[in-house]
Coordinates of N, CA, C and O in Angstrom, one line a residue:
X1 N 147.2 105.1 126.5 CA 146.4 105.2 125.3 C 146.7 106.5 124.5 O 145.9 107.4 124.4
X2 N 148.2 106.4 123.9 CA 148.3 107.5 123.4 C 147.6 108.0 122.2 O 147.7 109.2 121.8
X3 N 147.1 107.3 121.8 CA 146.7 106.9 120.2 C 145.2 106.7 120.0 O 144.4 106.1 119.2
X4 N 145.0 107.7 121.3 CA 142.8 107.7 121.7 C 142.1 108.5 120.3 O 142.5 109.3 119.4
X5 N 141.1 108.1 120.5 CA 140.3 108.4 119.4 C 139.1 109.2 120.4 O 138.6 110.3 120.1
X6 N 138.7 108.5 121.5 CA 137.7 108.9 122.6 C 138.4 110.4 123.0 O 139.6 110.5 122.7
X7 N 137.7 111.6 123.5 CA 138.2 112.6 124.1 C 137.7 112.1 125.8 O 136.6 111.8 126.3
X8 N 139.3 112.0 126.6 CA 138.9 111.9 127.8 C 139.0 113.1 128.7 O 139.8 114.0 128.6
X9 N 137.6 113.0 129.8 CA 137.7 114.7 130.1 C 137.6 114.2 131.4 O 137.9 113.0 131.6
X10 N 137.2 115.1 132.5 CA 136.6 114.8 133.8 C 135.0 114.3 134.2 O 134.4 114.1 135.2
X11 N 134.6 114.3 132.7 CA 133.3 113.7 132.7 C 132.9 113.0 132.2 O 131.7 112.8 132.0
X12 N 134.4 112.1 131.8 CA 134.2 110.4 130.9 C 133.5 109.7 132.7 O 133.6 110.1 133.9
X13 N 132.9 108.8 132.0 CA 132.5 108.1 132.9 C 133.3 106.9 133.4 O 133.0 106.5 134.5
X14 N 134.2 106.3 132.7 CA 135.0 105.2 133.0 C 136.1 105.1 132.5 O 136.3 104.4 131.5
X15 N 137.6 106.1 133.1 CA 138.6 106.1 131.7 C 139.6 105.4 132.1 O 140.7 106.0 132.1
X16 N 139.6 103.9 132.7 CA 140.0 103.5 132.7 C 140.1 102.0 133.2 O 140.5 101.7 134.3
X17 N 139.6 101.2 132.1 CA 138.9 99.6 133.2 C 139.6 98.5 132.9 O 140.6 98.8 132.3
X18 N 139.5 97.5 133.1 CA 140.4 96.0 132.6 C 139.1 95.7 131.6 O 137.9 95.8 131.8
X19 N 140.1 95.3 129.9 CA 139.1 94.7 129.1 C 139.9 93.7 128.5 O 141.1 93.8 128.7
X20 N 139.2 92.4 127.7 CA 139.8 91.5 127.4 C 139.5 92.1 125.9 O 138.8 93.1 125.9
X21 N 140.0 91.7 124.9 CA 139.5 91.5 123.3 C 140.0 90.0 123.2 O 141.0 89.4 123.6
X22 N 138.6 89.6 122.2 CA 138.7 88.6 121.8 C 138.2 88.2 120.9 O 137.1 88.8 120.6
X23 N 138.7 87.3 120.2 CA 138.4 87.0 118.4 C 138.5 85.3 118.6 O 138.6 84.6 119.7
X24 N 138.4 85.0 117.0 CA 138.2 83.7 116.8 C 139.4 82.8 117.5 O 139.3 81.7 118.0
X25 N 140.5 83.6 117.5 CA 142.0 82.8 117.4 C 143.2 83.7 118.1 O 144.4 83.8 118.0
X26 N 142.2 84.4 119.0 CA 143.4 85.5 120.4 C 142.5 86.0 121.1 O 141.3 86.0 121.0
X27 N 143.0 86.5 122.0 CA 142.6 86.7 123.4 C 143.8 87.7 124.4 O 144.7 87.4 125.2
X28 N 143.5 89.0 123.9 CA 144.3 89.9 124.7 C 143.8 91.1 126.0 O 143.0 92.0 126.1
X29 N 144.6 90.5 126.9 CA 144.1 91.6 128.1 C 144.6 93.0 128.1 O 145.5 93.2 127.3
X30 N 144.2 94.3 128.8 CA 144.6 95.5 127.9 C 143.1 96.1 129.0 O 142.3 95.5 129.8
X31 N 143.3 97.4 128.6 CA 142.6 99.0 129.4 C 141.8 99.4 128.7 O 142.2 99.0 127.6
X32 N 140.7 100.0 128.7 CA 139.6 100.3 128.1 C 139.1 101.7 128.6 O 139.0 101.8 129.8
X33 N 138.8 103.0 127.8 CA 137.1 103.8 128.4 C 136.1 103.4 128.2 O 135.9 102.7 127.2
X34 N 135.0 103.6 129.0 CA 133.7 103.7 128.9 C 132.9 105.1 129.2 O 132.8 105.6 130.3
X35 N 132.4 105.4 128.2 CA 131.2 106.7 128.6 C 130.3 106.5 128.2 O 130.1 106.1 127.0
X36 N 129.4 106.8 128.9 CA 127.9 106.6 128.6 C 127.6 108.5 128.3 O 127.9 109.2 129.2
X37 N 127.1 109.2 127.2 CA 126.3 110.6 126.9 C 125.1 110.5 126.6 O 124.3 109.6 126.7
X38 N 124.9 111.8 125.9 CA 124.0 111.7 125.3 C 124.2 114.1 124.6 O 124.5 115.1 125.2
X39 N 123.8 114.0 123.1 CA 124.0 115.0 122.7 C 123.3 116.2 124.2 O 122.5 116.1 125.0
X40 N 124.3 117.3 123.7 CA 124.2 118.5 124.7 C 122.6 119.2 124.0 O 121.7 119.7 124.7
X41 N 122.5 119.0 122.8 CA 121.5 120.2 122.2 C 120.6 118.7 121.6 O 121.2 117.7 121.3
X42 N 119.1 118.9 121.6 CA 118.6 117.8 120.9 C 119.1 116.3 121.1 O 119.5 115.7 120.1
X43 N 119.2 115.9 122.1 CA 119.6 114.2 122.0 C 118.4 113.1 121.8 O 117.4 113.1 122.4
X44 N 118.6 112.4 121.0 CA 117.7 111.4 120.2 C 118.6 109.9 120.8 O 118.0 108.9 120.4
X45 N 119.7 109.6 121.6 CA 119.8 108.5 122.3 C 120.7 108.8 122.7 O 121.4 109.8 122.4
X46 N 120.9 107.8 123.8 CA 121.9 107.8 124.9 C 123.3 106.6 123.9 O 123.2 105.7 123.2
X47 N 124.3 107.6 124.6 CA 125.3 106.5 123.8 C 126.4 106.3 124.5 O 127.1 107.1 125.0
X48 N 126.4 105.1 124.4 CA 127.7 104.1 125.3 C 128.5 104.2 124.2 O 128.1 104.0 123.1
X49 N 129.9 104.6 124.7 CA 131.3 104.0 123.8 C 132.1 103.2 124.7 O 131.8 103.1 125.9
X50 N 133.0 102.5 124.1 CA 134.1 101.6 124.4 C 135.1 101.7 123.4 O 135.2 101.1 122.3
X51 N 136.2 102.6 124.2 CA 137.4 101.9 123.5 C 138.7 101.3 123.6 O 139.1 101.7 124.7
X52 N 139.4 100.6 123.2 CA 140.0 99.8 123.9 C 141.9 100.3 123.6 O 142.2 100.8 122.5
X53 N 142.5 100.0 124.4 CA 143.5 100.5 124.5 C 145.1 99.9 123.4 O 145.9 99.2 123.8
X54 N 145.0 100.5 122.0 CA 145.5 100.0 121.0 C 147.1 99.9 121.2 O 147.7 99.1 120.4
X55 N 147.8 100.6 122.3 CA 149.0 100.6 122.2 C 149.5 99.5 122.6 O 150.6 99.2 122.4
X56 N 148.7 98.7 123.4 CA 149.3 97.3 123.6 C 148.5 95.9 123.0 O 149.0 94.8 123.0
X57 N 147.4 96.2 122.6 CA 146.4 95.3 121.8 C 146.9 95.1 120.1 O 146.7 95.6 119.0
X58 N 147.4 94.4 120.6 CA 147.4 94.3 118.7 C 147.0 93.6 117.2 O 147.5 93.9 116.1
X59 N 146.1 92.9 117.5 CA 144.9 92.4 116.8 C 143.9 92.9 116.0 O 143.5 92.3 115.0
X60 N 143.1 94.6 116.8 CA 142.6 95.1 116.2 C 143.5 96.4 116.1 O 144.5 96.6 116.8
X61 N 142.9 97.6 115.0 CA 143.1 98.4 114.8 C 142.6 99.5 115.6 O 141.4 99.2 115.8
X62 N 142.9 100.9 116.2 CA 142.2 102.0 116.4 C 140.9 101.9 116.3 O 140.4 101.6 115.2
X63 N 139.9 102.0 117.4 CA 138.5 102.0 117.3 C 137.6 102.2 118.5 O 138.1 102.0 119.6
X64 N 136.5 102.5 118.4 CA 135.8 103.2 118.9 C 134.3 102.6 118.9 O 133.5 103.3 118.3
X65 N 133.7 101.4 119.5 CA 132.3 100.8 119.9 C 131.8 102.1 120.0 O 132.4 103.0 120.6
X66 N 130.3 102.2 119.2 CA 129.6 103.0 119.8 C 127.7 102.5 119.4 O 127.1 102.1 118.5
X67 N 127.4 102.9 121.0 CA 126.3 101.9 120.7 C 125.0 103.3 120.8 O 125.2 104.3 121.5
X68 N 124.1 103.1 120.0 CA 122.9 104.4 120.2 C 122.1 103.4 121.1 O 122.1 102.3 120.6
X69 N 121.4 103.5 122.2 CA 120.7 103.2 122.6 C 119.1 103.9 123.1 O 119.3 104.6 124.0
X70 N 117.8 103.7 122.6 CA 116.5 104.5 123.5 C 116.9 104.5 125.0 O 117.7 103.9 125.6
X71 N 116.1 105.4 125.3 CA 116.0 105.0 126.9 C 115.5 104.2 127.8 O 115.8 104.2 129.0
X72 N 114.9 103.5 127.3 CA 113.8 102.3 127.7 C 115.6 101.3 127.4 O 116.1 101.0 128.4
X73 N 116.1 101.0 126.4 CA 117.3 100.5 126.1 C 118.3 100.8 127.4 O 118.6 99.9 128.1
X74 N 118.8 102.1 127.6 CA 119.4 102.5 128.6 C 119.4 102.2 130.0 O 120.3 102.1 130.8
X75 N 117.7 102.3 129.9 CA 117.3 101.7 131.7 C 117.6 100.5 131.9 O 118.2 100.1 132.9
X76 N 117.1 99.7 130.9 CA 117.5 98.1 130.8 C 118.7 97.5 131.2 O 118.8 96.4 131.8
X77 N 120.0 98.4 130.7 CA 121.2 98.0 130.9 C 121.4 98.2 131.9 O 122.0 97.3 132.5
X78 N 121.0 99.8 132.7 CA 121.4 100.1 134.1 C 121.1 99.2 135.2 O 121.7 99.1 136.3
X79 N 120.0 98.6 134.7 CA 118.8 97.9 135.6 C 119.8 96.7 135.5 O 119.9 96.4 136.7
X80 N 120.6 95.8 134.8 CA 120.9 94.9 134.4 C 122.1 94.8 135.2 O 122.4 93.8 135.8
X81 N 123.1 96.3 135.1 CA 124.6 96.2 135.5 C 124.5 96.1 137.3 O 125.4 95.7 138.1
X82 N 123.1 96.7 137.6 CA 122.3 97.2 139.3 C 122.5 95.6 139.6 O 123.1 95.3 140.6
X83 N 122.1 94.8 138.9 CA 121.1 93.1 139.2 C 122.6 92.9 139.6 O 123.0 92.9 140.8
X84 N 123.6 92.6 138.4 CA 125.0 92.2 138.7 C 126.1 92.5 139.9 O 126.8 91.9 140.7
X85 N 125.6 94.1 139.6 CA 127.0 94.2 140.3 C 126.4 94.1 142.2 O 127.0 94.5 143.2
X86 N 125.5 93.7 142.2 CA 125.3 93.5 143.7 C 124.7 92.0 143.8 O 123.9 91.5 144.7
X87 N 125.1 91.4 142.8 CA 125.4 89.8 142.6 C 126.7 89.4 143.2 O 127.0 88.5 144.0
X88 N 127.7 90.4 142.6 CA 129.2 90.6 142.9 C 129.4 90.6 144.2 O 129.8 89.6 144.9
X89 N 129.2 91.8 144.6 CA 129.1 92.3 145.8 C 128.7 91.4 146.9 O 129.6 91.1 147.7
X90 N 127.4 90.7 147.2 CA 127.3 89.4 147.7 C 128.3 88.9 147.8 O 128.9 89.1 148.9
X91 N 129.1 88.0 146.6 CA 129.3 87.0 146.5 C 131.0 87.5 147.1 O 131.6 86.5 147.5
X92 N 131.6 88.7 147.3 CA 132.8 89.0 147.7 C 132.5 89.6 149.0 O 133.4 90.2 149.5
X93 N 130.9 89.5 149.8 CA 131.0 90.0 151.0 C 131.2 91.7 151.3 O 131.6 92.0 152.5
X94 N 131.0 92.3 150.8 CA 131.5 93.9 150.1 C 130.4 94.7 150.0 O 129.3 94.3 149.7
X95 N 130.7 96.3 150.2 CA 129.6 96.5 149.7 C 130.4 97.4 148.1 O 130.1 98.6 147.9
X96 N 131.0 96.9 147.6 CA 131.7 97.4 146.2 C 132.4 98.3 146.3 O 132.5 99.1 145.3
X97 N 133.2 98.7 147.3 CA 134.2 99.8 147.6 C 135.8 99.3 147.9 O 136.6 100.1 148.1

């Protein structure tokens, strides 16, 4: 991801995952970050980014998902990715390691 827009440090939370992109009429597999923050001084939401890895994706341009979420929003998701990923886990016998 030479061509990042995200600053990746040792306190991205995911810098590096399998993502698909997908549009009306393509479908490309390719690397992604994920960080979840929230501002250092005064934070007013928690914010998820996603960005997806442009040097082999070629459909979209340079970019940067970023979602503001409340906290009540935030928990929801955590609560949601918790339900799944030990849906997963079940279902591969594992305990996610």
């Amino acid at each position: 991801m030479a061509d990042r827009l995200m600053r990746v440090t040792a306190h991205t939370t995911l810098d590096l995952v399998d993502a698909v992109a997908t549009g009306h009429d393509f479908e490309e597999a390719t690397f992604a970050v994920v960080d979840a923050t929230a501002d250092r001084e005064s934070p007013d939401r928690v914010r998820l980014r996603v960005e997806l890895d442009n040097m082999t994706e070629t459909n979209l341009p340079a970019h940067v998902t970023d979602l503001g979420l409340t906290p009540e929003q935030a928990r929801t998701l955590a609560a949601d990715l918790e339900d799944h990923a030990a849906r997963v886990e079940r279902a591969r016998g594992d305990d996610g390691e």
